[in-house]
Amino acid sequence: MNNSDWFLSFNEKVVFALRSLYASYGYSQYKMSKFEEYDLYALNKDFLISDNVITFTDTNGKLMALKPDVTLSIIKNITDKPEALSKVFYNENVYRISGGSHTYKEIMQAGLECFGDIDSYSICEVITLAAKSLKAISDSCVLDISHLGLLENVFESFSVPVLNRPQILKFIGEKNVHELARYCEELCLSAESINTIKFLVSATGAPDAVIPALIKELEGKTDITPLMEMKEMLSAVDTELKSMLRIDFSVVNDIKYYNGIVFKGFIEGIPSSILSGGQYDKLMQKMNRRSSAIGFAVYLDCLSRFNPISNEYDVDVLLVYSEKTKISDLNNFIAQLIKNGERVLASKQTAKNIKYRKLIDFDCEVAKGEINA
C-alpha cells in the first residue's frame, strides 16, 4: 500500500482508480456546473433514478435544479457530432435521495459517456470498462448484460401490443415468471410465444452457454441479429474479464430511453446494483441529437458501508515521547519507520480510542540503546 493511501477513504481510492482507467482509454474528463434549468429534468423524469429534485429560483427568475443526474447534463451541453466519436468521463457530485439514508445527499458519481458514430468496438470497449470498473472495487463482482433490441424483436414477432410492453418489461425485470405468463395469457398470446418469452427470461448464465441456447430457441421465430451482435461483442472482451460476464434479460432499463445493449454491475456485499448503463439512442433522439450514445454510471454512495480493506489497527506504531525528547532524533526515527511502510502516530501520552499494533516509548528505547536515530 502506498503511504498516501492511508489518508484516502475507500471511495476516494476508487475514484482515482476509475479516472486513471478511463483516461488510459482516451476518455477526457468532463466538468460541469452543479445545477441546470429544472425543465431539463422535468421533461425526462422517467430517466432519473428518483424524480425528487432539489430546486431553487435563480436571480433572473428561472427555476433551477441541483444536478440529480450527470448524463442529461452532458447530452444537453456536448456538441452533437454524429459522424465523429466523443469520449468523456466524469466524477461529479449529484444531489438526490440516497438509497441508504432515504434523505437528500450530495453523492459522488463516476462514469463515462461515448457519443457519435458508435460501432461494435465502441460497445465492446464500454462493456470492458464497465467490467474493469467493478474489478477496481472488488474481485467478487458480476456484470449482467441484456439486449433491449432482442426483446423488442420478440414483442414485434409475437404481436405484443405496444401499450402492454411496459408491464411485460416490469414482470421481466422482477423475474416474475408466473405473473408474466398470466399477463401474456390475458393478451391472448399463444402458448408457444409465452413459453419462448419465459425461456428468454429464465436463461441466465455465462455468454458461451446461454447465447447458443437462445439462438436455438429463437431462430426462425424472430430476428436474432441483436443476439448475434451480442455474441460477437462479448467474445471479444478480454479473457480475464469473461468469467464475470453474465447474460440476464431481467436487466431492462426504460425502453423509452434505451435501446440495444444494457447492463448492471454488482459486487458481493451490496444488495443493489452499483453500476448501470447501456445504449440510449432514444434519449438522444428525444433531446434532438443525431448522435448514438452508450455509457454507464458507478454509484459510489453504495460503497458507504463497503470497504474490503478493513484495517484491524488505526496505526501500526503509537510512538510516545516526552518534553526531554530530542526533536531531531524523534523526527529521524519517525521518518525511518514511515520509509519502512509503518503508519506512525507520535504523541506525548498514550492516545485514547486509538488501535495500534505496537507501542514504543521513544525515551525508554533510547535509554536502552535500542533506537539508533
Coordinates of N, CA, C and O in Angstrom, one line a residue, residues 117-218:
D117 N -20.5 8.2 -33.6 CA -20.5 7.1 -34.5 C -20.2 5.8 -33.7 O -19.1 5.3 -33.8
I118 N -21.2 5.3 -33.0 CA -21.0 4.1 -32.2 C -21.0 2.9 -33.0 O -22.0 2.6 -33.7
D119 N -19.9 2.1 -32.9 CA -19.8 0.8 -33.6 C -19.7 -0.3 -32.6 O -19.7 -0.1 -31.4
S120 N -19.5 -1.5 -33.2 CA -19.4 -2.7 -32.3 C -18.2 -2.6 -31.3 O -18.3 -3.0 -30.2
Y121 N -17.1 -2.1 -31.9 CA -15.9 -1.9 -31.0 C -16.2 -1.0 -29.8 O -15.8 -1.2 -28.7
S122 N -16.9 0.2 -30.2 CA -17.2 1.1 -29.1 C -18.0 0.5 -28.0 O -17.8 0.7 -26.8
I123 N -19.0 -0.3 -28.4 CA -19.8 -1.0 -27.4 C -19.0 -2.0 -26.6 O -19.1 -2.1 -25.3
C124 N -18.2 -2.8 -27.3 CA -17.3 -3.7 -26.6 C -16.4 -3.0 -25.6 O -16.1 -3.5 -24.5
E125 N -15.8 -1.9 -26.0 CA -14.9 -1.1 -25.1 C -15.6 -0.7 -23.9 O -15.1 -0.7 -22.8
V126 N -16.9 -0.2 -24.0 CA -17.6 0.3 -22.9 C -18.0 -0.8 -21.9 O -17.9 -0.7 -20.7
I127 N -18.3 -2.0 -22.5 CA -18.6 -3.2 -21.6 C -17.3 -3.6 -20.9 O -17.3 -3.9 -19.7
T128 N -16.2 -3.5 -21.6 CA -14.9 -3.8 -21.0 C -14.6 -2.9 -19.8 O -14.2 -3.3 -18.7
L129 N -14.8 -1.6 -20.0 CA -14.6 -0.6 -19.0 C -15.5 -0.7 -17.8 O -15.2 -0.5 -16.7
A130 N -16.8 -1.1 -18.1 CA -17.7 -1.4 -17.0 C -17.2 -2.5 -16.2 O -17.3 -2.5 -14.9
A131 N -16.8 -3.6 -16.8 CA -16.3 -4.8 -16.1 C -15.0 -4.4 -15.3 O -14.9 -4.8 -14.1
K132 N -14.1 -3.6 -15.9 CA -12.9 -3.2 -15.2 C -13.2 -2.3 -14.0 O -12.5 -2.2 -13.0
S133 N -14.3 -1.5 -14.2 CA -14.7 -0.6 -13.1 C -15.1 -1.4 -11.9 O -14.7 -1.0 -10.7
L134 N -15.8 -2.4 -12.1 CA -16.3 -3.3 -11.0 C -15.0 -4.0 -10.3 O -14.9 -4.1 -9.1
K135 N -14.1 -4.4 -11.2 CA -12.9 -5.1 -10.7 C -12.1 -4.1 -9.8 O -11.3 -4.5 -8.9
A136 N -12.1 -2.8 -10.1 CA -11.4 -1.8 -9.4 C -11.9 -1.7 -8.0 O -11.2 -1.2 -7.1
I137 N -13.2 -2.1 -7.8 CA -13.8 -2.1 -6.5 C -13.6 -3.4 -5.7 O -13.3 -3.4 -4.5
S138 N -13.9 -4.5 -6.4 CA -13.8 -5.8 -5.8 C -13.7 -6.9 -6.8 O -14.2 -6.8 -7.9
D139 N -12.9 -7.9 -6.5 CA -12.8 -9.1 -7.4 C -14.0 -9.9 -7.4 O -14.3 -10.7 -8.4
S140 N -14.9 -9.8 -6.4 CA -16.1 -10.6 -6.3 C -17.2 -9.7 -6.9 O -17.9 -9.0 -6.2
C141 N -17.3 -9.8 -8.3 CA -18.3 -9.0 -9.0 C -18.8 -9.7 -10.2 O -18.3 -10.7 -10.7
V142 N -19.9 -9.1 -10.7 CA -20.6 -9.7 -11.9 C -21.2 -8.6 -12.7 O -21.7 -7.6 -12.1
L143 N -21.2 -8.7 -14.0 CA -21.8 -7.7 -14.9 C -22.9 -8.4 -15.7 O -22.6 -9.3 -16.5
D144 N -24.2 -8.1 -15.4 CA -25.3 -8.7 -16.0 C -25.6 -7.9 -17.3 O -25.8 -6.7 -17.2
I145 N -25.8 -8.6 -18.4 CA -26.0 -8.0 -19.7 C -27.2 -8.5 -20.4 O -27.5 -9.7 -20.4
S146 N -27.9 -7.5 -21.0 CA -29.1 -7.8 -21.7 C -29.1 -7.1 -23.1 O -28.2 -6.3 -23.3
H147 N -30.2 -7.2 -23.9 CA -30.3 -6.5 -25.1 C -31.8 -6.2 -25.4 O -32.6 -7.1 -25.7
L148 N -32.1 -4.9 -25.3 CA -33.5 -4.5 -25.5 C -33.9 -4.6 -26.9 O -35.1 -4.8 -27.2
G149 N -33.0 -4.6 -27.8 CA -33.3 -4.8 -29.2 C -33.9 -6.1 -29.5 O -34.8 -6.3 -30.3
L150 N -33.3 -7.1 -28.8 CA -33.8 -8.5 -29.0 C -35.2 -8.6 -28.4 O -36.1 -9.2 -29.0
L151 N -35.4 -8.0 -27.2 CA -36.8 -8.0 -26.6 C -37.8 -7.4 -27.5 O -38.9 -7.9 -27.6
E152 N -37.4 -6.3 -28.1 CA -38.4 -5.6 -29.0 C -38.7 -6.4 -30.2 O -39.9 -6.4 -30.6
N153 N -37.7 -7.1 -30.7 CA -38.0 -8.0 -31.8 C -38.9 -9.1 -31.4 O -39.8 -9.5 -32.2
V154 N -38.7 -9.7 -30.3 CA -39.6 -10.7 -29.8 C -41.1 -10.2 -29.6 O -42.0 -10.8 -30.0
F155 N -41.2 -9.0 -29.1 CA -42.5 -8.4 -28.9 C -43.2 -8.2 -30.3 O -44.4 -8.4 -30.4
E156 N -42.4 -7.7 -31.3 CA -43.0 -7.5 -32.6 C -43.4 -8.8 -33.2 O -44.5 -8.9 -33.8
S157 N -42.5 -9.8 -33.1 CA -42.8 -11.1 -33.8 C -44.0 -11.8 -33.1 O -44.8 -12.5 -33.8
F158 N -44.2 -11.6 -31.8 CA -45.3 -12.3 -31.1 C -46.5 -11.4 -31.0 O -47.5 -11.7 -30.3
S159 N -46.5 -10.2 -31.7 CA -47.6 -9.3 -31.7 C -48.1 -8.8 -30.4 O -49.3 -8.7 -30.0
V160 N -47.1 -8.5 -29.5 CA -47.4 -7.9 -28.2 C -47.8 -6.4 -28.4 O -47.0 -5.7 -28.9
P161 N -49.0 -6.0 -28.0 CA -49.4 -4.6 -28.1 C -48.4 -3.7 -27.5 O -47.9 -3.9 -26.4
V162 N -48.1 -2.5 -28.1 CA -47.1 -1.6 -27.7 C -47.5 -1.1 -26.3 O -46.6 -0.9 -25.4
L163 N -48.8 -0.8 -26.0 CA -49.2 -0.3 -24.7 C -49.0 -1.3 -23.6 O -48.9 -0.9 -22.4
N164 N -48.9 -2.6 -23.9 CA -48.8 -3.6 -22.8 C -47.3 -4.0 -22.6 O -47.0 -4.7 -21.6
R165 N -46.4 -3.5 -23.4 CA -45.0 -3.9 -23.3 C -44.3 -3.4 -22.0 O -43.6 -4.1 -21.4
P166 N -44.6 -2.1 -21.6 CA -44.0 -1.7 -20.3 C -44.3 -2.6 -19.1 O -43.5 -2.9 -18.3
Q167 N -45.6 -3.1 -19.1 CA -46.0 -4.0 -18.0 C -45.2 -5.4 -18.1 O -44.8 -6.0 -17.1
I168 N -45.1 -5.9 -19.3 CA -44.4 -7.1 -19.5 C -42.9 -6.9 -19.1 O -42.3 -7.8 -18.4
L169 N -42.3 -5.8 -19.5 CA -40.9 -5.5 -19.1 C -40.8 -5.4 -17.6 O -39.8 -5.8 -17.0
K170 N -41.8 -4.9 -16.9 CA -41.8 -4.8 -15.4 C -41.7 -6.2 -14.9 O -40.9 -6.5 -14.0
F171 N -42.6 -7.2 -15.4 CA -42.5 -8.5 -14.9 C -41.2 -9.2 -15.2 O -40.7 -10.0 -14.4
I172 N -40.6 -8.9 -16.4 CA -39.3 -9.5 -16.8 C -38.3 -8.9 -15.8 O -37.4 -9.7 -15.3
G173 N -38.3 -7.6 -15.5 CA -37.3 -7.0 -14.6 C -37.4 -7.6 -13.2 O -36.4 -7.7 -12.5
E174 N -38.6 -8.0 -12.8 CA -38.8 -8.6 -11.5 C -38.5 -10.1 -11.5 O -38.5 -10.8 -10.5
K175 N -38.3 -10.7 -12.7 CA -38.2 -12.1 -12.9 C -39.4 -12.9 -12.3 O -39.3 -14.0 -11.8
N176 N -40.5 -12.2 -12.5 CA -41.8 -12.8 -12.0 C -42.4 -13.6 -13.1 O -43.3 -13.1 -13.8
V177 N -41.9 -14.8 -13.3 CA -42.4 -15.6 -14.5 C -43.8 -16.0 -14.4 O -44.5 -16.0 -15.4
H178 N -44.3 -16.2 -13.2 CA -45.7 -16.6 -13.0 C -46.7 -15.5 -13.5 O -47.6 -15.7 -14.3
E179 N -46.5 -14.3 -13.0 CA -47.3 -13.2 -13.4 C -47.1 -12.8 -14.9 O -48.0 -12.4 -15.5
L180 N -45.9 -13.0 -15.3 CA -45.6 -12.7 -16.7 C -46.4 -13.6 -17.6 O -47.1 -13.2 -18.6
A181 N -46.4 -14.9 -17.3 CA -47.2 -15.9 -18.1 C -48.7 -15.6 -18.0 O -49.4 -15.6 -19.0
R182 N -49.2 -15.3 -16.8 CA -50.6 -14.9 -16.6 C -51.0 -13.7 -17.5 O -52.0 -13.7 -18.2
Y183 N -50.2 -12.7 -17.4 CA -50.5 -11.5 -18.2 C -50.4 -11.7 -19.7 O -51.3 -11.2 -20.4
C184 N -49.5 -12.5 -20.2 CA -49.4 -12.9 -21.6 C -50.6 -13.7 -22.0 O -51.1 -13.5 -23.2
E185 N -51.1 -14.5 -21.1 CA -52.4 -15.3 -21.5 C -53.5 -14.3 -21.6 O -54.4 -14.5 -22.5
E186 N -53.6 -13.3 -20.8 CA -54.7 -12.3 -20.9 C -54.6 -11.5 -22.2 O -55.6 -11.1 -22.7
L187 N -53.4 -11.4 -22.7 CA -53.2 -10.7 -24.0 C -53.5 -11.7 -25.2 O -53.3 -11.3 -26.4
C188 N -53.8 -12.9 -24.9 CA -54.1 -14.0 -25.9 C -52.9 -14.3 -26.7 O -53.1 -14.7 -27.9
L189 N -51.7 -14.3 -26.1 CA -50.5 -14.8 -26.8 C -50.6 -16.3 -26.8 O -51.1 -16.9 -25.9
S190 N -50.0 -16.9 -27.9 CA -50.0 -18.3 -28.0 C -49.2 -19.0 -26.9 O -48.3 -18.4 -26.3
A191 N -49.5 -20.2 -26.6 CA -48.7 -21.0 -25.6 C -47.2 -21.0 -26.0 O -46.3 -20.9 -25.1
E192 N -46.9 -21.2 -27.3 CA -45.6 -21.3 -27.8 C -44.9 -19.9 -27.5 O -43.7 -19.9 -27.1
S193 N -45.5 -18.8 -27.8 CA -45.0 -17.5 -27.6 C -44.7 -17.3 -26.1 O -43.6 -16.8 -25.8
I194 N -45.6 -17.7 -25.3 CA -45.4 -17.5 -23.8 C -44.2 -18.3 -23.3 O -43.4 -17.8 -22.5
N195 N -44.1 -19.5 -23.8 CA -43.0 -20.4 -23.4 C -41.7 -19.8 -23.8 O -40.7 -19.9 -23.1
T196 N -41.7 -19.2 -25.0 CA -40.4 -18.7 -25.5 C -40.0 -17.5 -24.7 O -38.8 -17.3 -24.4
I197 N -41.0 -16.6 -24.4 CA -40.7 -15.4 -23.5 C -40.2 -15.9 -22.2 O -39.2 -15.4 -21.6
K198 N -40.8 -16.9 -21.6 CA -40.4 -17.5 -20.3 C -39.0 -18.0 -20.4 O -38.2 -17.9 -19.5
F199 N -38.7 -18.7 -21.5 CA -37.3 -19.3 -21.7 C -36.3 -18.1 -21.7 O -35.2 -18.2 -21.1
L200 N -36.6 -17.0 -22.4 CA -35.7 -15.9 -22.6 C -35.4 -15.3 -21.2 O -34.3 -15.0 -20.9
V201 N -36.5 -15.2 -20.4 CA -36.3 -14.5 -19.1 C -35.5 -15.5 -18.1 O -34.7 -15.0 -17.3
S202 N -35.7 -16.8 -18.3 CA -35.0 -17.7 -17.4 C -33.6 -18.1 -17.7 O -32.9 -18.6 -16.9
A203 N -33.3 -17.8 -19.0 CA -31.9 -18.2 -19.5 C -30.9 -17.3 -18.9 O -30.7 -16.2 -19.5
T204 N -30.2 -17.6 -17.9 CA -29.2 -16.8 -17.2 C -27.9 -17.5 -17.0 O -28.0 -18.7 -16.6
G205 N -26.8 -16.9 -17.3 CA -25.5 -17.5 -17.1 C -24.4 -17.0 -18.0 O -24.6 -15.9 -18.6
A206 N -23.4 -17.8 -18.1 CA -22.2 -17.4 -18.9 C -22.6 -17.2 -20.4 O -23.4 -18.1 -20.9
P207 N -22.1 -16.2 -21.1 CA -22.5 -16.0 -22.5 C -22.2 -17.2 -23.4 O -23.0 -17.5 -24.3
D208 N -21.1 -17.9 -23.2 CA -20.8 -19.0 -24.0 C -21.8 -20.2 -23.9 O -21.9 -21.0 -24.9
A209 N -22.5 -20.2 -22.8 CA -23.5 -21.3 -22.6 C -24.9 -20.8 -23.0 O -25.7 -21.5 -23.6
V210 N -25.2 -19.6 -22.6 CA -26.6 -19.0 -22.7 C -26.9 -18.6 -24.2 O -28.0 -18.9 -24.7
I211 N -26.0 -17.9 -24.8 CA -26.3 -17.4 -26.1 C -26.6 -18.5 -27.2 O -27.6 -18.4 -27.9
P212 N -25.8 -19.6 -27.2 CA -26.2 -20.6 -28.2 C -27.5 -21.2 -27.9 O -28.3 -21.6 -28.8
A213 N -27.9 -21.4 -26.6 CA -29.2 -21.9 -26.2 C -30.3 -20.9 -26.7 O -31.4 -21.4 -27.2
L214 N -30.1 -19.6 -26.6 CA -31.1 -18.7 -27.0 C -31.2 -18.6 -28.6 O -32.3 -18.5 -29.1
I215 N -30.1 -18.8 -29.2 CA -30.1 -18.9 -30.7 C -31.0 -20.0 -31.2 O -31.8 -19.9 -32.0
K216 N -30.7 -21.2 -30.5 CA -31.5 -22.4 -30.8 C -33.0 -22.2 -30.6 O -33.9 -22.6 -31.4
E217 N -33.4 -21.5 -29.5 CA -34.8 -21.3 -29.1 C -35.4 -20.3 -30.0 O -36.6 -20.4 -30.4
L218 N -34.7 -19.2 -30.4 CA -35.4 -18.1 -31.1 C -35.2 -18.1 -32.6 O -36.0 -17.4 -33.3

